[in-house]
Coordinates of C-alpha atoms and ligand atoms in Angstrom, one line a residue:
X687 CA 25.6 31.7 56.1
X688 CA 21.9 32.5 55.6
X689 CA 19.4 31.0 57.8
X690 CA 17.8 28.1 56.6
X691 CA 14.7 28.0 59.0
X692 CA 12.1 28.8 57.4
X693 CA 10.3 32.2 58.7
X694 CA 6.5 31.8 59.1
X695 CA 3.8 34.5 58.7
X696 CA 1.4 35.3 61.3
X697 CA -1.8 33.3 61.1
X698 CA -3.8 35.9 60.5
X699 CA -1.9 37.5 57.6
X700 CA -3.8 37.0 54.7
X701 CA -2.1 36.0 51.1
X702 CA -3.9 37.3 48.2
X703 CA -3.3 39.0 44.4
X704 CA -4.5 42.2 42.8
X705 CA -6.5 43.4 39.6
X706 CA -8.2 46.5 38.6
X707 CA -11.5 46.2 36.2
X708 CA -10.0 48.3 33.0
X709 CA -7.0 46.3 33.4
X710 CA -8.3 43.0 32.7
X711 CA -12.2 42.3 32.1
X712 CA -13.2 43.5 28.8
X713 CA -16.4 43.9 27.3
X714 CA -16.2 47.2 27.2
X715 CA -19.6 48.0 25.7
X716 CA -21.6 44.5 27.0
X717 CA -24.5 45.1 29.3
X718 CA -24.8 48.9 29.3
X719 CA -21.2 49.9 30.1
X720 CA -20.2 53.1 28.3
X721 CA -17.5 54.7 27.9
X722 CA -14.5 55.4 30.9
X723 CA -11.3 58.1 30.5
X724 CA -9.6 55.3 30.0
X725 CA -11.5 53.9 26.5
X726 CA -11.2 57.4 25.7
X727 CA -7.8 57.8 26.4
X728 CA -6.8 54.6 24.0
X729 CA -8.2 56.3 20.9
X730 CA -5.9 59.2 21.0
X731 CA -3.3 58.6 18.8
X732 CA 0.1 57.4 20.1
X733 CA -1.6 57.5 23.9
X734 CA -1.0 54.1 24.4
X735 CA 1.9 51.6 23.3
X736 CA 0.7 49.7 19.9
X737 CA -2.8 51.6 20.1
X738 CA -3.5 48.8 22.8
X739 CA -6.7 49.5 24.7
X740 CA -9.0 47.7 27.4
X741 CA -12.0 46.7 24.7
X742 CA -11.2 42.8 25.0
X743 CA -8.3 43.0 28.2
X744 CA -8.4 39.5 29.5
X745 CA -12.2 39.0 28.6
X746 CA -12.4 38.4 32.7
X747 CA -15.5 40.0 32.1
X748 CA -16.6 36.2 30.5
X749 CA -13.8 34.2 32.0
X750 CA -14.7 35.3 35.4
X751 CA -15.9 31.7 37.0
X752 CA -12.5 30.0 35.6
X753 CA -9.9 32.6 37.0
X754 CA -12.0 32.0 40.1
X755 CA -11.3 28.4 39.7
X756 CA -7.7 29.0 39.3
X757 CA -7.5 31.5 42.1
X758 CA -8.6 29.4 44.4
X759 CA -6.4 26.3 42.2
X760 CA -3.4 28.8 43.7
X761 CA -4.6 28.8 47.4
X762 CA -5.3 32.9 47.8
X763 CA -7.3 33.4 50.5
X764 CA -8.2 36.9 49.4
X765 CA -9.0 38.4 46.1
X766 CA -8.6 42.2 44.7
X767 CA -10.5 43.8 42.2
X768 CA -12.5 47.0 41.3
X769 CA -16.0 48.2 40.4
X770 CA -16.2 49.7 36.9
X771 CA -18.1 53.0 37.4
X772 CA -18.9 53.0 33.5
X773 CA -20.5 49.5 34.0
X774 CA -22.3 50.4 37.0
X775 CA -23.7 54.0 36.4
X776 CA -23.3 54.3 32.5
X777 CA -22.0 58.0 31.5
X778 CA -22.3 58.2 35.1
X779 CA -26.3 58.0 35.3
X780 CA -29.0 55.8 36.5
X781 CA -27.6 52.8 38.0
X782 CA -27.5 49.9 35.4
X783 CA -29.0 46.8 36.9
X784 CA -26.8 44.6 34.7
X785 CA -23.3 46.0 35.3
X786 CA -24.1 45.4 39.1
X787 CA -25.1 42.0 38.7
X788 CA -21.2 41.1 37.3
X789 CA -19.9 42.3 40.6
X790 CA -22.6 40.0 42.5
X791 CA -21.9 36.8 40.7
X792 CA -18.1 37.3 41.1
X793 CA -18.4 38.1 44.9
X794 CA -20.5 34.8 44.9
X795 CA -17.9 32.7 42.9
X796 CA -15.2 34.0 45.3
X797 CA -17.2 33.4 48.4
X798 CA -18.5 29.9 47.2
X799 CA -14.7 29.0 46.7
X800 CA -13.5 30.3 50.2
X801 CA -11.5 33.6 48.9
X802 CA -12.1 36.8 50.3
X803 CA -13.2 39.7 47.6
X804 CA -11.3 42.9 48.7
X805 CA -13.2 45.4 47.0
X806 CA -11.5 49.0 45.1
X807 CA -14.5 51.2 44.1
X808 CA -12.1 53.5 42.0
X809 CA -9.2 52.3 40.0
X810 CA -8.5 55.1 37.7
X811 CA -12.0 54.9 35.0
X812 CA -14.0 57.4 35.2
X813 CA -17.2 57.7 33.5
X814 CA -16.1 59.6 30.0
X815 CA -19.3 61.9 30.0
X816 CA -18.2 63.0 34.5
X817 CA -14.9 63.5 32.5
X818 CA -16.5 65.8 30.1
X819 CA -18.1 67.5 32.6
X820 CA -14.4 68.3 34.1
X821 CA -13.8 65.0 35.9
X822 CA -11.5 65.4 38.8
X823 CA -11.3 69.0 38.6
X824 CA -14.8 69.5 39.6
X825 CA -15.7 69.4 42.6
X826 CA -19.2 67.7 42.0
X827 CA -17.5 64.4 41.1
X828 CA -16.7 63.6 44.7
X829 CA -20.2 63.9 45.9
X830 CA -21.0 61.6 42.6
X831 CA -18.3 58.8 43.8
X832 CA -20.0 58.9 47.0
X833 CA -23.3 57.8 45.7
X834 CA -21.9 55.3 43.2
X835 CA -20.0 54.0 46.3
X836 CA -23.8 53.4 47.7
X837 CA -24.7 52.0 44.9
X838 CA -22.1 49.3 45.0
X839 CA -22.5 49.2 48.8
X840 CA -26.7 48.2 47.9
X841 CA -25.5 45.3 45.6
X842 CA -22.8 43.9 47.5
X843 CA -22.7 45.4 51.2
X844 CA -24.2 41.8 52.6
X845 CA -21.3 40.0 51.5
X846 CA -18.5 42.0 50.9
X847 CA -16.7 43.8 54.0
X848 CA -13.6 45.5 52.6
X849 CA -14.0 48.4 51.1
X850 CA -11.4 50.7 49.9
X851 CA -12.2 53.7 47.9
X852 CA -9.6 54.9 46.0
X853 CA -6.5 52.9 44.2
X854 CA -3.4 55.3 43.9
X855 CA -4.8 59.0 44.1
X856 CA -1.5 60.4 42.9
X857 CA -1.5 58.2 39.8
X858 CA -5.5 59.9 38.8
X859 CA -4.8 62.9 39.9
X860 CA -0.5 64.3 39.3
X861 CA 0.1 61.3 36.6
X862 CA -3.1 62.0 34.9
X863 CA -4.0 65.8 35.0
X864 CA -0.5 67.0 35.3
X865 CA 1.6 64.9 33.4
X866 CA -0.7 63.8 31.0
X867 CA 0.8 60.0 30.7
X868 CA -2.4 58.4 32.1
X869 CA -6.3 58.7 31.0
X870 CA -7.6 61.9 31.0
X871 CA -4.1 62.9 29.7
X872 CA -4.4 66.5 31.1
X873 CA -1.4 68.5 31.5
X874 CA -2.4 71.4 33.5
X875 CA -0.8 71.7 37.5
X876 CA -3.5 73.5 39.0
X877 CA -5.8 70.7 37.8
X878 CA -4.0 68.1 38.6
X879 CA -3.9 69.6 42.3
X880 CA -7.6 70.3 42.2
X881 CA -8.4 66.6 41.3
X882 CA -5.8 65.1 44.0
X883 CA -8.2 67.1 46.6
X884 CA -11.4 66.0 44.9
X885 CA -10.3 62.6 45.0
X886 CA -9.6 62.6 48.6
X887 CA -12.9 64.5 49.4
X888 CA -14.6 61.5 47.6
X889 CA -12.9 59.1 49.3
X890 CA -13.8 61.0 53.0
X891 CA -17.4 61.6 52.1
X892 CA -18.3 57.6 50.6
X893 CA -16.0 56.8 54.5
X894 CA -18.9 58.9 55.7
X895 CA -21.8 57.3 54.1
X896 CA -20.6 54.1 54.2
X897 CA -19.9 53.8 57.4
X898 CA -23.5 55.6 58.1
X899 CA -24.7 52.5 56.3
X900 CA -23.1 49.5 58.4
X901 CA -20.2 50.4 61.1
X902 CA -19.0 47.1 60.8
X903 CA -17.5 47.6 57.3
X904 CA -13.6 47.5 56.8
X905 CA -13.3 50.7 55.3
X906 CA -10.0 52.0 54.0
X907 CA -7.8 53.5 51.0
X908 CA -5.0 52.7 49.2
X909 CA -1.8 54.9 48.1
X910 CA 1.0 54.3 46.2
X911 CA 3.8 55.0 48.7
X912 CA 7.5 55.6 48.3
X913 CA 11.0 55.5 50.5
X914 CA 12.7 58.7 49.2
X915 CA 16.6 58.9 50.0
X916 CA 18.8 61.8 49.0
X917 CA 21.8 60.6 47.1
X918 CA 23.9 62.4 49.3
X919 CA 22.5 63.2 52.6
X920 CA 25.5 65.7 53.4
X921 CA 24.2 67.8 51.0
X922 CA 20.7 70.1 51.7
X923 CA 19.9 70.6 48.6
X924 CA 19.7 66.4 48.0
X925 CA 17.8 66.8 51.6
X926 CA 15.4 69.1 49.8
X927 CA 14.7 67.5 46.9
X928 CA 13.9 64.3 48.9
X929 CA 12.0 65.9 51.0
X930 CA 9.8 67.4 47.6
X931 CA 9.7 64.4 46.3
X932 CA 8.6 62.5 49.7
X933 CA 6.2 65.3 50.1
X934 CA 4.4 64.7 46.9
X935 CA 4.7 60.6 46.7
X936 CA 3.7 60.8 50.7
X937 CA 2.8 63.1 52.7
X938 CA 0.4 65.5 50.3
X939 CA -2.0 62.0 50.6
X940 CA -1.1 60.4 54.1
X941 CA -1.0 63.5 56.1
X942 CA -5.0 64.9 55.5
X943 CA -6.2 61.5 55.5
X944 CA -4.7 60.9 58.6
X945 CA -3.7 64.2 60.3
X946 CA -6.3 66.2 59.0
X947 CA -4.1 68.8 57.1
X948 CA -1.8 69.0 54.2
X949 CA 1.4 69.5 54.6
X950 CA 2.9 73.0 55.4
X951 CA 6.1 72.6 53.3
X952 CA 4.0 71.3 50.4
X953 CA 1.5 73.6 50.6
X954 CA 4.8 76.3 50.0
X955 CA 6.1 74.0 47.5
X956 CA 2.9 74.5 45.4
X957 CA 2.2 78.1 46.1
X958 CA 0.7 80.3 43.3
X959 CA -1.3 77.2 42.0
X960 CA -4.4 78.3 43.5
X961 CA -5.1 75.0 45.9
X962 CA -6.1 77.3 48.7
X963 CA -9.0 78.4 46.7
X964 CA -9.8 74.6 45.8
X965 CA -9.7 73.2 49.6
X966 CA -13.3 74.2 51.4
X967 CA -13.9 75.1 55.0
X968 CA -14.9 71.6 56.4
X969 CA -13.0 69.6 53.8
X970 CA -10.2 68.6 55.9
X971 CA -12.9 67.1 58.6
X972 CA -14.7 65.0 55.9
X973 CA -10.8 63.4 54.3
X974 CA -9.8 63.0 57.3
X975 CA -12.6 60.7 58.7
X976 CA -11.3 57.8 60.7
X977 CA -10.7 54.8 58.2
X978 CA -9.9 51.3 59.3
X979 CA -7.5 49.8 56.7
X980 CA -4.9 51.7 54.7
X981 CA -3.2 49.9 51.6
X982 CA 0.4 50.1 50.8
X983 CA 1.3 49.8 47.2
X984 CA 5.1 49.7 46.8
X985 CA 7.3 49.2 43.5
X986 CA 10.7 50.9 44.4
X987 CA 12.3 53.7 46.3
X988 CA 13.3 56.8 45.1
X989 CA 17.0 58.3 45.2
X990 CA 16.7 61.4 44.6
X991 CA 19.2 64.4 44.0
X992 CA 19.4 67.9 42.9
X993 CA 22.5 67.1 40.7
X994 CA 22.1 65.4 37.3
X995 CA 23.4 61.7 37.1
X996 CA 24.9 60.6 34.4
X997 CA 22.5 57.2 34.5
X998 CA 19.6 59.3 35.5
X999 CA 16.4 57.5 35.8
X1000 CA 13.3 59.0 33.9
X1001 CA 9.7 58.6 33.2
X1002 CA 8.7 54.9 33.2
X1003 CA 5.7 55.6 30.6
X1004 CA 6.1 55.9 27.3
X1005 CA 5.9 59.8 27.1
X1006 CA 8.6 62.2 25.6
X1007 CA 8.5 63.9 28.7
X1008 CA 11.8 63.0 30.4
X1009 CA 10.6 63.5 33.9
X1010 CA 10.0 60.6 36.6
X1011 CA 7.1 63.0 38.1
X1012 CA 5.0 65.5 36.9
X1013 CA 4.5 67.0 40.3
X1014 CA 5.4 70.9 40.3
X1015 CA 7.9 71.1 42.8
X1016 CA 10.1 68.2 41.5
X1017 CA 11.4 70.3 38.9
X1018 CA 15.0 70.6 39.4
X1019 CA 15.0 67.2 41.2
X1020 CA 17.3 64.1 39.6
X1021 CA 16.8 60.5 40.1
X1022 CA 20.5 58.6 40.4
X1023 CA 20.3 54.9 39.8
X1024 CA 21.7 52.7 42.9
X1025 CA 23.0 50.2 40.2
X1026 CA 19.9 47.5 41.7
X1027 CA 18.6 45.1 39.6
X1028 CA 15.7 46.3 37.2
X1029 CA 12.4 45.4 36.1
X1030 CA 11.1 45.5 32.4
X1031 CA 9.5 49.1 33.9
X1032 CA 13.1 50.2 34.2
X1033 CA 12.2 50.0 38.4
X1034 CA 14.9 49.2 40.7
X1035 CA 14.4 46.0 42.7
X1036 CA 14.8 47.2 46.3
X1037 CA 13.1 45.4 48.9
X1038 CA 14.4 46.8 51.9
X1039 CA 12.7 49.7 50.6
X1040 CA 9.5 48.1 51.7
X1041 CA 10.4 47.3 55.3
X1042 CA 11.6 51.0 55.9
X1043 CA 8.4 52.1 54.7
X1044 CA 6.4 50.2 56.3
X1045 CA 8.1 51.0 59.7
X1046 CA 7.6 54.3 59.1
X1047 CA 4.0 54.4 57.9
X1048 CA 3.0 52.4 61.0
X1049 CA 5.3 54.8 63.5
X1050 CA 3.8 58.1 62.1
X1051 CA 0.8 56.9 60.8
X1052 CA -1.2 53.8 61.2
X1053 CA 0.0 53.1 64.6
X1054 CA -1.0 55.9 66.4
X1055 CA -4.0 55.8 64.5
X1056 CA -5.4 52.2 65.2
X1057 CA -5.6 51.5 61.5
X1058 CA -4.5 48.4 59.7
X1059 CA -2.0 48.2 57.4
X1060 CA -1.6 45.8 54.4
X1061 CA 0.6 45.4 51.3
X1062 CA -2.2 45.6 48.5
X1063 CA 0.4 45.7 45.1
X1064 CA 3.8 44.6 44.9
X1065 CA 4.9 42.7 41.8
X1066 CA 7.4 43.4 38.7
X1067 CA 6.9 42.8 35.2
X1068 CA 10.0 40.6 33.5
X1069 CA 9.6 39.9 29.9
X1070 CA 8.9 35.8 30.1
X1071 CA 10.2 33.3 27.7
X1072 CA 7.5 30.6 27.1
X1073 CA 9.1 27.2 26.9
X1074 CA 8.4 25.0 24.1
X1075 CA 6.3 23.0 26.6
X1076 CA 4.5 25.9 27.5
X1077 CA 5.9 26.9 30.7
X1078 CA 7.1 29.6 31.5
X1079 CA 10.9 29.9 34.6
X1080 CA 10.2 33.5 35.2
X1081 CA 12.8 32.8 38.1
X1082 CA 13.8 37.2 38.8
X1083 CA 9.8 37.1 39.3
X1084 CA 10.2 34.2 41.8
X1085 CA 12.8 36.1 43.8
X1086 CA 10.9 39.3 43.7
X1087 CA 8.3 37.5 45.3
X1088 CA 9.8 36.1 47.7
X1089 CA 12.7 39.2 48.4
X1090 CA 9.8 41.5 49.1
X1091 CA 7.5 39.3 51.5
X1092 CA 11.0 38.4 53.2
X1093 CA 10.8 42.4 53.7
X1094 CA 7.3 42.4 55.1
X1095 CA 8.6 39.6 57.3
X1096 CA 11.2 41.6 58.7
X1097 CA 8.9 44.5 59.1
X1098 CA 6.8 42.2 60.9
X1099 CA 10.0 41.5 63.2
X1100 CA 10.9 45.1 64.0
X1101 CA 7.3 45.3 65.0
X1102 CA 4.7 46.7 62.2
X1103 CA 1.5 44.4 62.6
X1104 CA 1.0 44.0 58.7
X1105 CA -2.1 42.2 58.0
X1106 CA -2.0 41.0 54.2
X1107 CA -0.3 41.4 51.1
X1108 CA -1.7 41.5 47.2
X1109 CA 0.3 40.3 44.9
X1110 CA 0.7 42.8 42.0
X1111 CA -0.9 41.1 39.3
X1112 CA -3.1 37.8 39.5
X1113 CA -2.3 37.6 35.6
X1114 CA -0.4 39.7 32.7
X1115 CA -2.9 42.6 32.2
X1116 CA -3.3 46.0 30.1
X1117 CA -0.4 48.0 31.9
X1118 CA -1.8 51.4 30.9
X1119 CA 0.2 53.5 29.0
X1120 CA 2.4 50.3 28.3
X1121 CA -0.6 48.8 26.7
X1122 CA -0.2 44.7 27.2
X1123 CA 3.6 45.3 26.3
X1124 CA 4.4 44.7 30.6
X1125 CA 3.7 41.8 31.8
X1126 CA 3.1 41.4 36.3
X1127 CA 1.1 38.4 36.2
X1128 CA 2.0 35.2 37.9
X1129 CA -0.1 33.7 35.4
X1130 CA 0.4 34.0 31.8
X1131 CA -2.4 35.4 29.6
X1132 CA -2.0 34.2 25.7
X1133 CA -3.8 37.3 24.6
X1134 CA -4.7 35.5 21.1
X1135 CA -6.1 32.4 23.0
X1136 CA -7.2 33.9 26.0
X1137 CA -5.3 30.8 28.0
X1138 CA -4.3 31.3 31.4
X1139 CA -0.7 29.4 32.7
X1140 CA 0.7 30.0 35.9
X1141 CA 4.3 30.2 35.6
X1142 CA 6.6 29.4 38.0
X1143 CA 5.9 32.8 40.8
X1144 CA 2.7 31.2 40.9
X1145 CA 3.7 27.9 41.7
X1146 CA 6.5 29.3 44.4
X1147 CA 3.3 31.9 45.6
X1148 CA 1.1 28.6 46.4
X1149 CA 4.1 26.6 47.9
X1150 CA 4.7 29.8 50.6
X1151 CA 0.8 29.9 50.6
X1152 CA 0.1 26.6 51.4
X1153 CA 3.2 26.8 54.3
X1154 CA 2.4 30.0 55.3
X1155 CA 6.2 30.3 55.7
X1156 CA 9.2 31.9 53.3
Ligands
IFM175 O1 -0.8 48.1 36.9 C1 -0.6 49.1 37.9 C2 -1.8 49.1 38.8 O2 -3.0 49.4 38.0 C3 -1.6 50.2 39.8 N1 -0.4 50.1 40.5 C4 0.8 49.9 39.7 C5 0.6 48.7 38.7 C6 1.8 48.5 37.9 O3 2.2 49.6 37.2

């Protein structure tokens, strides 16, 4: 019989939710902002599902003091969200006074109410005119994130002390230059590579100057992270593809940030692409400056093969590209389904997934490396059924929820000090290439009305909240 104890959280772990600033504010072209890759990326015909784009989003941008109000209505003790380069430094230029000041009023609403801002600098939008100008293929754009990271460090380094830099390199950099499904919709593998090291030299040199600024910054980044299993672990070529596939998810982002090199077997995997030429003398050094907080975002596992399945598992984004990554060396790799439950993304619900990760991030990682680890997404996108009294059961969502901080607990048990998790979205947002067809929220955005409802994950999220227990 299960247990019916209930199984309490550490006092210090901190419950919060997760947004990105394309994803929900709005006001795309209010006070200065110009164009990102991402408003770009929306006109293109058949880019995004429905033509959807980020021009109105959740309006956040004018909403911002009442989904404060109802943040702090569902008890998070932390909030995060990111800094809109476009708002900040129009076409990447002069800082812009006004988009600055968004950030400093929403840091102050946060702050007055008692919840933590846990600040991204870079979620995926890129100035259009850096973009035009290569973006993430050129080298000069990590030396321009740096100084834009200053810039948001001059506005809001007072009251703001986590900083992470980058929100899911491989999704900007393979998803985005390689495989073309996400803004700039690129689909070239030697610039994809090149922008996956830019990224990460960005991310090492705003570590260095922020840090140069105030040592008593949290500074950190966040990846999306995977557990990659071979379908049949008997076999070597299922142990190769998994450990392609691991190597692109992982270890091309984990190992220079926190070994200081990239991966040997990777490096092989992507021979001929010209990387060598792209990584500098000295660049390792600046990536792999010490950070203090990394960010785990985790979705599902991968169970990979080098057999075709009969219910293979494909791309989740609407692309005709029938590959579940664009990465070069997972060519010839097949993902089998393990016959889990699945989102509305087609992702299988696998929660255990999440302890074995984080067990093995902390072991080979974090641990040895005195950095803190956190959960900073998790969450699933069901399609809710609004009651006619306007509620909305989303009861799958509910034991997402709780299925996956159960697996933090027992990470926690085997003995990974995690120090927070982010639910993976505050409210239903513009899922990217998906447009505002997915929904992740735990509260319900009426994109007509612009009402927000908490359904019943958010209700269940402030009843663990408030009892600090599962
Ligand atoms: O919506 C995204 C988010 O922007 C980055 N991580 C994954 C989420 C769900 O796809």
């Amino acid at each position: 019989m299960p247990s019916t104890t209930p199984r309490s959280f550490p006092p210090e772990f901190l419950f919060g939710a997760a947004t990105a600033a394309y994803q929900i504010e709005g006001a795309a072209h209010d006070d200065g902002r110009t164009d990102s890759i991402w408003d770009a990326f929306t006109r293109l015909p058949g880019a995004v599902v429905n033509g959807d784009n980020g021009d109105v989003a959740c309006d956040h941008y004018h909403r911002y003091r009442d989904d404060v109000a109802l943040m702090a209505q569902l008890g998070l003790q932390t909030y995060r969200f990111s800094t809109s380069w476009a708002r900040v430094r129009p076409d990447g230029g002069p800082v812009n006074p006004q988009g600055l000041d968004f950030y400093s009023r929403l840091v102050d609403e946060l702050l007055g109410k008692g919840i933590m801002p846990w600040l991204t600098l870079y979620h995926w939008d890129l100035p259009q005119a850096l973009e035009e100008n290569g973006g993430w293929t050129n080298r000069d754009t990590a030396y321009r994130f740096a100084e834009f990271a200053l810039d948001v460090h001059d506005a809001l380094g007072d009251r703001v002390t986590a900083w992470t830099t980058l929100n899911e390199p491989w999704c900007s950099s393979f998803l985005s230059y390689i495989g073309g499904e996400h803004a700039p919709g690129r689909q070239d593998p030697a610039a994809g590579l090149a922008a996956a090291h830019h990224l990460l030299l960005g991310h090492g040199l705003a570590i260095g100057e922020l840090r140069a600024r105030d040592e008593n910054l949290s500074l950190g980044i966040t990846l999306n992270l995977s557990v990659v299993d071979p379908v049949d672990a008997g076999d070597a070529a299922d142990r190769d593809a998994a450990r392609r596939i691991d190597g692109q998810f992982n270890r091309f982002f984990l190992d220079p940030i926190l070994r200081g090199a990239y991966p040997d077997d990777v490096l092989e995997d992507v021979a001929g692409l010209g990387f060598e030429r792209v990584v500098k003398p000295g660049d390792l050094e600046i990536i792999s400056r010490p950070i203090d907080a990394l960010g785990v975002n985790y979705y599902h596992g991968e169970s990979v093969s080098a057999r075709p399945a009969g219910d293979e598992i494909t791309t989740a984004a609407p692309s005709e590209r029938p590959k579940r990554s664009p990465f070069p060396a997972a060519d010839g790799v097949h993902w089998h389904s393990r016959g889990l439950p699945i989102t509305a993304m087609d992702w299988e619900v696998q929660p255990e997934g999440l302890t074995r990760l984080l067990i093995r991030v902390h072991e080979e990682y974090t641990g040895p490396a005195g950095v803190a680890l956190s959960v900073t997404e998790n969450g699933a996108a069901y399609d809710d059924v609004v009651e006619p009294d306007g509620s909305i059961h989303d009861a799958e969502r509910v034991a997402f929820l709780e299925s996956h901080l159960g697996a933090i607990l027992d990470a926690i048990d085997a003995g990974v000090p995690v120090h927070g998790y982010f639910y993976w979205s505050l409210m239903d947002n513009f899922e990217w290439a998906w447009g505002y067809d997915k929904r992740f929220g735990i509260v319900r955005v009426d994109y007509d009305t612009q009402e927000r409802t908490p359904k019943d994950s958010a209700i269940a999220y402030t009843r663990i909240i408030t009892g600090r227990a599962l």
